[in-house]
Amino acid sequence: MKLLRLYILYRLYFALGLIVAGVLSHLYADVILAWILYILAFVSVLLHYMIGTMRLVKDAVEAGNVDLATIYIQKIKRPNWLIKPVRSAYYMLQSTMSMATNDLSTAEDNIRKSLKTKSTLAGDMEGTNLMQLGFIQMRQGKIKEGRANLLAAIQAGIPDKESLAGVYLQLCSIEMQRQQFKVGKAYFKKAKALNPKSKEIVEQIKLLEKSISRLPG
């Protein structure tokens, strides 16, 4: 993993070294070997601009190290050159990190950029993007817009049941605030039926369960 990290961080230097080795091989050794080195250098340059350091960013985010993820993501100087699925993930992770620092305006701007980057090569991310946009808007106090985007996220498709359960619980809370108790209970049942395992979602279900049974409707 350490070698992979070094390669990802220093791809351009690695490519330059391959080119130098290729030239030397071309002049003094094997022409075929030289062309192999040229091709490897070309591939390294392509990977640098088309994928960047996103693998390292993803690993850092999953490890909960936002500071390290920020360092890695700042090394991507030309996000518009990233291939579409990677570009979409880039803006989504930028949005996630902005949410972690409570910079909701930047978070919303980046998730909208992710939504505009339509690609199905790595699976359709529209539902996940809409879900994140909805949660951002809820935190901003934009209840109507947030509710609409969460509903749109469900329709577009949310890939994992933990996230889907979280969306149903958020919609349940919204409907309870609107005094639409019957609808709120229906969303709560849908969330519970998914049998989520994450600690945060389970705690939310326990808290809601204590009060929702006493509601009319």
Coordinates of N, CA, C and O in Angstrom, one line a residue, residues 43-210:
V43 N 0.9 6.1 -19.9 CA -0.2 5.6 -19.0 C -0.1 6.3 -17.7 O -1.2 6.7 -17.1
S44 N 1.0 6.5 -17.1 CA 1.2 7.1 -15.8 C 0.7 8.6 -15.9 O 0.0 9.1 -15.0
V45 N 1.0 9.3 -17.0 CA 0.5 10.7 -17.1 C -1.0 10.7 -17.3 O -1.7 11.5 -16.7
L46 N -1.6 9.7 -18.0 CA -3.0 9.7 -18.2 C -3.7 9.4 -16.8 O -4.7 10.1 -16.5
L47 N -3.1 8.5 -16.1 CA -3.7 8.2 -14.7 C -3.6 9.4 -13.8 O -4.6 9.7 -13.0
H48 N -2.6 10.2 -13.9 CA -2.4 11.4 -13.1 C -3.5 12.4 -13.3 O -4.1 12.9 -12.4
Y49 N -3.8 12.6 -14.6 CA -4.8 13.6 -14.9 C -6.3 13.1 -15.0 O -7.2 13.8 -14.7
M50 N -6.4 11.8 -15.2 CA -7.8 11.3 -15.4 C -8.4 10.7 -14.1 O -9.6 10.6 -13.9
I51 N -7.5 10.3 -13.2 CA -7.9 9.7 -11.9 C -7.4 10.5 -10.7 O -8.0 10.6 -9.7
G52 N -6.2 11.0 -10.8 CA -5.6 11.8 -9.8 C -5.3 11.1 -8.5 O -5.0 9.9 -8.6
T53 N -5.5 11.7 -7.4 CA -5.3 11.1 -6.1 C -6.6 10.6 -5.4 O -6.6 10.4 -4.2
M54 N -7.6 10.4 -6.2 CA -8.9 10.0 -5.6 C -8.9 8.7 -4.8 O -9.7 8.6 -3.9
R55 N -8.1 7.8 -5.2 CA -8.0 6.5 -4.4 C -7.5 6.9 -3.0 O -8.1 6.4 -2.0
L56 N -6.5 7.7 -2.8 CA -6.0 8.1 -1.5 C -7.1 8.9 -0.8 O -7.2 8.8 0.5
V57 N -7.8 9.8 -1.5 CA -8.8 10.6 -0.8 C -9.9 9.7 -0.2 O -10.3 9.9 0.9
K58 N -10.3 8.8 -1.1 CA -11.4 7.8 -0.6 C -10.9 7.0 0.6 O -11.7 6.9 1.6
D59 N -9.7 6.5 0.6 CA -9.2 5.8 1.7 C -9.2 6.6 3.0 O -9.5 6.2 4.1
A60 N -8.7 7.9 2.9 CA -8.6 8.8 4.0 C -10.0 9.1 4.6 O -10.2 9.1 5.8
V61 N -11.0 9.3 3.7 CA -12.3 9.6 4.1 C -12.9 8.4 4.9 O -13.5 8.6 5.9
E62 N -12.7 7.2 4.3 CA -13.2 6.0 5.0 C -12.6 5.8 6.3 O -13.2 5.2 7.2
A63 N -11.3 6.2 6.5 CA -10.6 6.1 7.7 C -11.0 7.2 8.7 O -10.6 7.2 9.9
G64 N -11.8 8.2 8.3 CA -12.2 9.3 9.1 C -11.2 10.4 9.3 O -11.3 11.2 10.1
N65 N -10.2 10.3 8.4 CA -9.1 11.3 8.5 C -9.4 12.5 7.5 O -8.9 12.4 6.4
V66 N -10.2 13.4 7.9 CA -10.6 14.5 7.0 C -9.4 15.4 6.6 O -9.3 15.8 5.4
D67 N -8.5 15.6 7.5 CA -7.4 16.5 7.3 C -6.5 15.9 6.2 O -6.1 16.6 5.2
L68 N -6.2 14.6 6.3 CA -5.4 13.9 5.2 C -6.1 13.9 3.9 O -5.5 14.1 2.8
A69 N -7.4 13.6 3.9 CA -8.2 13.6 2.7 C -8.2 15.0 2.0 O -8.1 15.1 0.8
T70 N -8.2 16.1 2.8 CA -8.1 17.4 2.3 C -6.8 17.7 1.6 O -6.7 18.2 0.5
I71 N -5.7 17.2 2.2 CA -4.4 17.3 1.6 C -4.3 16.6 0.3 O -3.8 17.1 -0.7
Y72 N -4.8 15.4 0.2 CA -4.8 14.6 -1.0 C -5.7 15.2 -2.1 O -5.3 15.3 -3.3
I73 N -6.9 15.7 -1.7 CA -7.8 16.2 -2.7 C -7.3 17.5 -3.3 O -7.6 17.9 -4.5
Q74 N -6.5 18.3 -2.5 CA -6.0 19.5 -3.0 C -4.9 19.3 -4.0 O -4.5 20.3 -4.8
K75 N -4.4 18.1 -4.1 CA -3.4 17.8 -5.2 C -4.0 17.7 -6.6 O -3.2 17.6 -7.5
I76 N -5.3 17.6 -6.6 CA -6.0 17.5 -7.9 C -6.2 19.0 -8.4 O -7.1 19.7 -7.9
K77 N -5.4 19.4 -9.3 CA -5.4 20.8 -9.8 C -6.4 21.0 -10.9 O -6.8 22.2 -11.1
R78 N -6.7 20.0 -11.7 CA -7.6 20.1 -12.8 C -8.8 19.1 -12.7 O -8.7 18.1 -13.5
P79 N -9.7 19.3 -11.9 CA -10.8 18.3 -11.7 C -11.6 18.1 -13.0 O -12.2 17.0 -13.2
N80 N -11.7 19.1 -13.9 CA -12.4 19.0 -15.1 C -11.8 18.0 -16.1 O -12.4 17.5 -17.0
W81 N -10.5 17.6 -15.8 CA -9.8 16.6 -16.6 C -10.0 15.2 -16.1 O -9.7 14.2 -16.8
L82 N -10.6 15.0 -15.0 CA -10.9 13.7 -14.4 C -12.0 13.1 -15.3 O -12.9 13.7 -15.8
I83 N -11.9 11.7 -15.4 CA -13.0 11.0 -16.1 C -14.3 11.2 -15.3 O -14.3 11.4 -14.1
K84 N -15.4 11.1 -16.0 CA -16.7 11.5 -15.4 C -17.0 10.8 -14.1 O -17.4 11.5 -13.1
P85 N -16.9 9.5 -14.0 CA -17.3 8.9 -12.7 C -16.4 9.4 -11.5 O -16.8 9.5 -10.4
V86 N -15.1 9.6 -11.9 CA -14.1 10.0 -10.9 C -14.4 11.5 -10.5 O -14.3 11.9 -9.4
R87 N -14.8 12.3 -11.5 CA -15.1 13.7 -11.3 C -16.3 13.8 -10.4 O -16.4 14.7 -9.5
S88 N -17.3 13.0 -10.7 CA -18.5 13.0 -9.9 C -18.2 12.7 -8.4 O -18.7 13.3 -7.5
A89 N -17.4 11.6 -8.2 CA -16.9 11.3 -6.9 C -16.1 12.4 -6.2 O -16.2 12.6 -5.0
Y90 N -15.3 13.0 -7.0 CA -14.5 14.1 -6.5 C -15.3 15.2 -5.9 O -15.1 15.7 -4.8
Y91 N -16.3 15.7 -6.6 CA -17.2 16.7 -6.1 C -18.1 16.2 -5.0 O -18.3 17.0 -4.0
M92 N -18.5 15.0 -5.0 CA -19.2 14.4 -3.8 C -18.4 14.4 -2.6 O -18.8 14.8 -1.5
L93 N -17.1 14.0 -2.7 CA -16.2 14.0 -1.5 C -15.9 15.4 -1.0 O -15.8 15.6 0.2
Q94 N -15.8 16.3 -2.0 CA -15.6 17.7 -1.6 C -16.8 18.2 -0.8 O -16.6 18.9 0.2
S95 N -18.0 17.8 -1.3 CA -19.2 18.2 -0.6 C -19.2 17.6 0.8 O -19.6 18.3 1.8
T96 N -18.8 16.3 0.9 CA -18.8 15.6 2.2 C -17.9 16.3 3.2 O -18.2 16.5 4.4
M97 N -16.7 16.7 2.7 CA -15.7 17.3 3.6 C -16.2 18.7 4.0 O -15.9 19.2 5.1
S98 N -16.9 19.4 3.1 CA -17.4 20.7 3.5 C -18.5 20.6 4.5 O -18.6 21.4 5.4
M99 N -19.3 19.5 4.4 CA -20.3 19.3 5.4 C -19.7 19.0 6.8 O -20.2 19.5 7.8
A100 N -18.5 18.3 6.8 CA -17.9 18.0 8.1 C -17.4 19.3 8.8 O -17.3 19.3 10.0
T101 N -17.1 20.3 8.0 CA -16.6 21.6 8.6 C -17.8 22.6 8.6 O -17.6 23.8 8.9
N102 N -19.0 22.1 8.3 CA -20.2 22.9 8.4 C -20.2 24.1 7.4 O -20.9 25.1 7.6
D103 N -19.5 23.9 6.3 CA -19.5 24.9 5.2 C -20.6 24.4 4.2 O -20.3 23.8 3.2
L104 N -21.8 24.7 4.6 CA -23.0 24.1 3.9 C -23.1 24.7 2.5 O -23.6 24.0 1.6
S105 N -22.8 26.0 2.3 CA -22.9 26.6 1.0 C -22.0 26.0 0.0 O -22.4 25.6 -1.1
T106 N -20.7 25.7 0.4 CA -19.7 25.1 -0.5 C -20.2 23.6 -0.7 O -20.0 23.1 -1.8
A107 N -20.7 23.0 0.3 CA -21.1 21.6 0.2 C -22.3 21.5 -0.8 O -22.2 20.6 -1.7
E108 N -23.2 22.4 -0.8 CA -24.3 22.4 -1.8 C -23.8 22.6 -3.2 O -24.2 22.0 -4.1
D109 N -22.9 23.6 -3.3 CA -22.3 23.9 -4.6 C -21.6 22.7 -5.2 O -21.8 22.4 -6.4
N110 N -20.8 22.0 -4.4 CA -20.1 20.8 -4.9 C -21.0 19.6 -5.3 O -20.8 18.9 -6.3
I111 N -22.0 19.4 -4.5 CA -22.9 18.3 -4.8 C -23.7 18.6 -6.0 O -24.1 17.6 -6.8
R112 N -24.0 19.8 -6.3 CA -24.7 20.2 -7.5 C -23.8 19.9 -8.7 O -24.2 19.5 -9.8
K113 N -22.5 20.2 -8.6 CA -21.5 19.9 -9.6 C -21.5 18.4 -9.9 O -21.3 17.9 -11.0
S114 N -21.5 17.6 -8.8 CA -21.5 16.1 -8.9 C -22.7 15.7 -9.7 O -22.7 14.8 -10.5
L115 N -23.9 16.3 -9.4 CA -25.1 15.9 -10.1 C -25.1 16.2 -11.6 O -25.6 15.5 -12.4
K116 N -24.4 17.3 -11.9 CA -24.2 17.7 -13.3 C -23.3 16.8 -14.1 O -23.4 16.7 -15.3
T117 N -22.4 16.1 -13.4 CA -21.5 15.2 -14.0 C -22.1 13.8 -14.2 O -22.0 12.9 -13.3
K118 N -22.9 13.6 -15.2 CA -23.7 12.4 -15.4 C -22.8 11.3 -16.0 O -22.2 11.5 -17.1
S119 N -22.7 10.2 -15.3 CA -22.0 9.0 -15.8 C -22.5 7.8 -15.2 O -22.9 7.7 -14.0
T120 N -22.7 6.7 -16.0 CA -23.1 5.4 -15.5 C -22.1 4.4 -15.5 O -22.3 3.2 -15.3
L121 N -20.8 4.8 -15.8 CA -19.7 3.8 -15.9 C -19.5 3.1 -14.5 O -19.1 2.0 -14.5
A122 N -19.6 3.9 -13.4 CA -19.4 3.3 -12.1 C -20.7 3.2 -11.3 O -20.7 3.2 -10.1
G123 N -21.8 3.1 -12.1 CA -23.1 3.0 -11.4 C -23.7 4.4 -11.3 O -23.0 5.4 -11.3
D124 N -25.0 4.5 -11.4 CA -25.7 5.8 -11.3 C -25.7 6.4 -9.9 O -26.1 5.7 -9.0
M125 N -25.0 7.5 -9.8 CA -24.9 8.2 -8.5 C -26.0 9.2 -8.2 O -25.9 10.0 -7.2
E126 N -26.9 9.3 -9.1 CA -27.9 10.4 -9.0 C -28.7 10.3 -7.6 O -28.9 11.4 -7.0
G127 N -29.1 9.1 -7.3 CA -29.8 9.0 -6.0 C -29.0 9.4 -4.8 O -29.5 10.1 -3.9
T128 N -27.8 9.0 -4.8 CA -26.9 9.3 -3.7 C -26.6 10.8 -3.6 O -26.6 11.4 -2.5
N129 N -26.4 11.4 -4.8 CA -26.2 12.9 -4.9 C -27.4 13.6 -4.4 O -27.3 14.6 -3.6
L130 N -28.6 13.2 -4.8 CA -29.8 13.9 -4.4 C -30.1 13.7 -2.9 O -30.5 14.7 -2.2
M131 N -29.7 12.6 -2.4 CA -29.8 12.3 -1.0 C -28.9 13.3 -0.2 O -29.4 13.9 0.8
Q132 N -27.7 13.4 -0.6 CA -26.8 14.3 0.1 C -27.2 15.8 0.0 O -27.2 16.5 0.9
L133 N -27.7 16.2 -1.2 CA -28.3 17.5 -1.4 C -29.4 17.8 -0.5 O -29.5 18.8 0.2
G134 N -30.3 16.8 -0.3 CA -31.4 16.9 0.6 C -31.0 17.1 2.0 O -31.6 17.9 2.7
F135 N -30.0 16.3 2.5 CA -29.6 16.4 3.8 C -28.9 17.8 4.1 O -29.1 18.4 5.1
I136 N -28.2 18.3 3.1 CA -27.5 19.6 3.2 C -28.6 20.6 3.4 O -28.5 21.5 4.2
Q137 N -29.6 20.6 2.5 CA -30.7 21.6 2.6 C -31.5 21.5 3.9 O -31.9 22.5 4.4
M138 N -31.6 20.3 4.4 CA -32.3 20.2 5.7 C -31.5 20.9 6.8 O -32.0 21.6 7.7
R139 N -30.2 20.8 6.8 CA -29.3 21.4 7.7 C -29.3 22.9 7.5 O -29.1 23.7 8.4
Q140 N -29.6 23.4 6.3 CA -29.7 24.8 6.0 C -31.1 25.4 6.4 O -31.3 26.6 6.3
G141 N -32.0 24.5 6.8 CA -33.3 25.0 7.1 C -34.2 25.1 5.9 O -35.4 25.6 6.0
K142 N -33.8 24.5 4.8 CA -34.6 24.6 3.5 C -35.5 23.3 3.5 O -35.2 22.3 2.7
I143 N -36.5 23.2 4.4 CA -37.2 22.0 4.6 C -37.9 21.5 3.3 O -37.9 20.4 2.9
K144 N -38.6 22.5 2.6 CA -39.4 22.1 1.4 C -38.5 21.5 0.3 O -38.8 20.5 -0.2
E145 N -37.4 22.2 0.1 CA -36.4 21.8 -1.0 C -35.8 20.4 -0.6 O -35.6 19.5 -1.4
G146 N -35.4 20.4 0.7 CA -34.8 19.1 1.2 C -35.7 17.9 1.1 O -35.3 16.9 0.7
R147 N -36.9 18.1 1.5 CA -37.9 17.0 1.4 C -38.1 16.6 -0.1 O -38.1 15.4 -0.4
A148 N -38.2 17.5 -1.0 CA -38.4 17.2 -2.4 C -37.2 16.4 -3.0 O -37.4 15.5 -3.7
N149 N -36.0 16.8 -2.5 CA -34.8 16.1 -3.0 C -34.6 14.7 -2.4 O -34.1 13.8 -3.1
L150 N -35.0 14.6 -1.2 CA -35.0 13.2 -0.5 C -36.0 12.3 -1.2 O -35.7 11.1 -1.5
L151 N -37.2 12.8 -1.6 CA -38.1 12.0 -2.3 C -37.6 11.6 -3.7 O -37.8 10.5 -4.2
A152 N -37.0 12.6 -4.3 CA -36.4 12.4 -5.6 C -35.2 11.3 -5.6 O -35.1 10.5 -6.5
A153 N -34.5 11.3 -4.4 CA -33.4 10.4 -4.2 C -33.9 9.0 -4.2 O -33.4 8.0 -4.7
I154 N -35.1 8.8 -3.4 CA -35.7 7.5 -3.3 C -36.1 7.0 -4.7 O -35.9 5.8 -5.1
Q155 N -36.7 7.9 -5.5 CA -37.2 7.5 -6.8 C -36.0 7.2 -7.7 O -36.1 6.2 -8.5
A156 N -34.9 7.9 -7.6 CA -33.7 7.7 -8.5 C -33.0 6.4 -8.1 O -32.4 5.7 -8.9
G157 N -33.1 6.0 -6.8 CA -32.5 4.8 -6.3 C -31.3 5.1 -5.4 O -30.4 5.8 -5.8
I158 N -31.4 4.6 -4.1 CA -30.3 4.7 -3.2 C -29.7 3.3 -3.0 O -30.4 2.4 -2.6
P159 N -28.4 3.1 -3.3 CA -27.9 1.8 -3.3 C -27.8 1.0 -2.1 O -27.9 -0.2 -2.1
D160 N -27.6 1.7 -0.9 CA -27.4 0.9 0.3 C -28.5 1.1 1.3 O -29.1 2.3 1.4
K161 N -28.9 0.1 2.0 CA -30.1 0.2 2.9 C -29.9 1.1 4.1 O -30.9 1.6 4.6
E162 N -28.7 1.2 4.6 CA -28.4 2.1 5.7 C -28.8 3.6 5.3 O -29.4 4.3 6.1
S163 N -28.3 4.0 4.1 CA -28.6 5.4 3.7 C -30.1 5.5 3.4 O -30.7 6.6 3.8
L164 N -30.7 4.5 2.8 CA -32.1 4.6 2.6 C -32.9 4.7 3.9 O -33.9 5.5 4.0
A165 N -32.5 3.9 4.9 CA -33.2 4.0 6.2 C -33.1 5.4 6.8 O -34.0 5.9 7.3
G166 N -31.9 6.0 6.6 CA -31.7 7.4 7.1 C -32.6 8.4 6.4 O -33.1 9.3 7.0
V167 N -32.8 8.2 5.1 CA -33.7 9.0 4.3 C -35.1 8.9 4.8 O -35.8 9.9 5.1
Y168 N -35.6 7.6 5.1 CA -36.9 7.4 5.5 C -37.1 8.0 6.9 O -38.2 8.6 7.2
L169 N -36.1 8.0 7.8 CA -36.2 8.6 9.1 C -36.3 10.1 9.0 O -37.0 10.7 9.8
Q170 N -35.5 10.6 8.1 CA -35.6 12.1 8.0 C -36.9 12.5 7.4 O -37.5 13.5 7.9
L171 N -37.5 11.8 6.5 CA -38.8 12.1 6.0 C -39.9 11.9 7.1 O -40.9 12.6 7.1
C172 N -39.7 10.9 7.9 CA -40.6 10.6 9.0 C -40.6 11.9 9.9 O -41.7 12.3 10.3
S173 N -39.5 12.4 10.3 CA -39.4 13.6 11.1 C -40.1 14.8 10.5 O -40.8 15.6 11.2
I174 N -39.9 14.9 9.2 CA -40.5 16.1 8.5 C -42.0 16.0 8.5 O -42.7 16.9 8.8
E175 N -42.5 14.8 8.3 CA -44.0 14.6 8.3 C -44.6 14.8 9.7 O -45.7 15.3 9.8
M176 N -43.8 14.4 10.7 CA -44.3 14.6 12.0 C -44.4 16.1 12.4 O -45.3 16.5 13.0
Q177 N -43.4 16.8 11.9 CA -43.4 18.3 12.1 C -44.6 18.9 11.3 O -45.2 19.9 11.8
R178 N -44.9 18.3 10.2 CA -46.1 18.8 9.4 C -47.4 18.3 9.9 O -48.4 18.6 9.3
Q179 N -47.3 17.5 11.0 CA -48.5 16.9 11.6 C -49.2 15.9 10.6 O -50.4 15.7 10.8
Q180 N -48.4 15.4 9.7 CA -48.9 14.3 8.8 C -48.5 13.0 9.5 O -47.6 12.3 9.0
F181 N -49.1 12.7 10.6 CA -48.7 11.6 11.4 C -48.8 10.2 10.7 O -47.9 9.3 10.9
K182 N -49.8 10.0 10.0 CA -50.0 8.7 9.3 C -48.8 8.5 8.3 O -48.3 7.4 8.2
V183 N -48.5 9.5 7.5 CA -47.4 9.4 6.5 C -46.1 9.2 7.3 O -45.3 8.4 6.9
G184 N -45.9 10.0 8.4 CA -44.7 9.8 9.2 C -44.5 8.4 9.7 O -43.4 7.9 9.6
K185 N -45.6 7.8 10.2 CA -45.5 6.4 10.7 C -45.1 5.5 9.6 O -44.4 4.5 9.8
A186 N -45.7 5.7 8.4 CA -45.4 4.8 7.2 C -43.9 4.9 6.9 O -43.3 3.8 6.6
Y187 N -43.3 6.1 6.9 CA -41.9 6.2 6.6 C -41.1 5.5 7.7 O -40.0 4.9 7.5
F188 N -41.5 5.6 9.0 CA -40.8 5.0 10.1 C -40.8 3.5 9.9 O -39.8 2.8 10.1
K189 N -42.0 2.9 9.5 CA -42.1 1.5 9.3 C -41.1 1.0 8.2 O -40.5 0.0 8.3
K190 N -41.0 1.8 7.1 CA -40.2 1.5 6.0 C -38.7 1.5 6.5 O -37.9 0.6 6.1
A191 N -38.3 2.5 7.3 CA -37.0 2.5 7.8 C -36.7 1.3 8.7 O -35.6 0.7 8.6
K192 N -37.6 1.0 9.6 CA -37.4 -0.1 10.5 C -37.3 -1.5 9.8 O -36.6 -2.4 10.1
A193 N -38.1 -1.6 8.7 CA -38.2 -2.8 7.9 C -36.9 -3.1 7.2 O -36.6 -4.3 6.9
L194 N -36.1 -2.1 7.0 CA -34.8 -2.3 6.4 C -33.8 -3.0 7.3 O -32.7 -3.4 6.9
N195 N -34.1 -3.0 8.6 CA -33.2 -3.6 9.6 C -31.8 -3.0 9.6 O -30.8 -3.8 9.4
P196 N -31.7 -1.7 9.6 CA -30.3 -1.1 9.5 C -29.4 -1.5 10.7 O -30.0 -1.8 11.8
K197 N -28.1 -1.5 10.5 CA -27.2 -2.0 11.6 C -26.3 -0.8 12.1 O -25.7 -1.0 13.2
S198 N -26.2 0.3 11.4 CA -25.3 1.3 11.9 C -25.8 1.9 13.2 O -27.0 2.1 13.4
K199 N -24.9 2.2 14.1 CA -25.2 2.7 15.4 C -26.1 3.9 15.4 O -27.1 4.1 16.1
E200 N -25.7 4.9 14.5 CA -26.5 6.2 14.4 C -27.9 5.9 14.0 O -28.8 6.5 14.7
I201 N -28.2 5.1 13.0 CA -29.5 4.9 12.6 C -30.3 4.1 13.6 O -31.5 4.4 13.8
V202 N -29.7 3.1 14.2 CA -30.4 2.3 15.3 C -30.8 3.2 16.4 O -31.9 3.1 16.9
E203 N -30.0 4.2 16.8 CA -30.3 5.1 17.9 C -31.4 6.0 17.5 O -32.3 6.3 18.3
Q204 N -31.4 6.5 16.3 CA -32.5 7.3 15.8 C -33.9 6.6 15.8 O -34.9 7.1 16.2
I205 N -33.8 5.3 15.4 CA -35.1 4.5 15.5 C -35.6 4.3 16.9 O -36.8 4.5 17.2
K206 N -34.7 4.1 17.8 CA -35.1 3.9 19.2 C -35.7 5.2 19.8 O -36.7 5.2 20.5
L207 N -35.1 6.3 19.4 CA -35.6 7.6 19.9 C -37.0 7.9 19.3 O -37.9 8.4 20.1
L208 N -37.2 7.7 18.0 CA -38.4 7.9 17.4 C -39.5 7.0 17.9 O -40.7 7.3 18.0
E209 N -39.1 5.7 18.1 CA -40.1 4.7 18.5 C -40.8 5.0 19.8 O -41.9 4.7 20.0
K210 N -40.1 5.7 20.7 CA -40.6 6.1 22.0 C -41.8 7.0 21.9 O -42.7 7.0 22.7

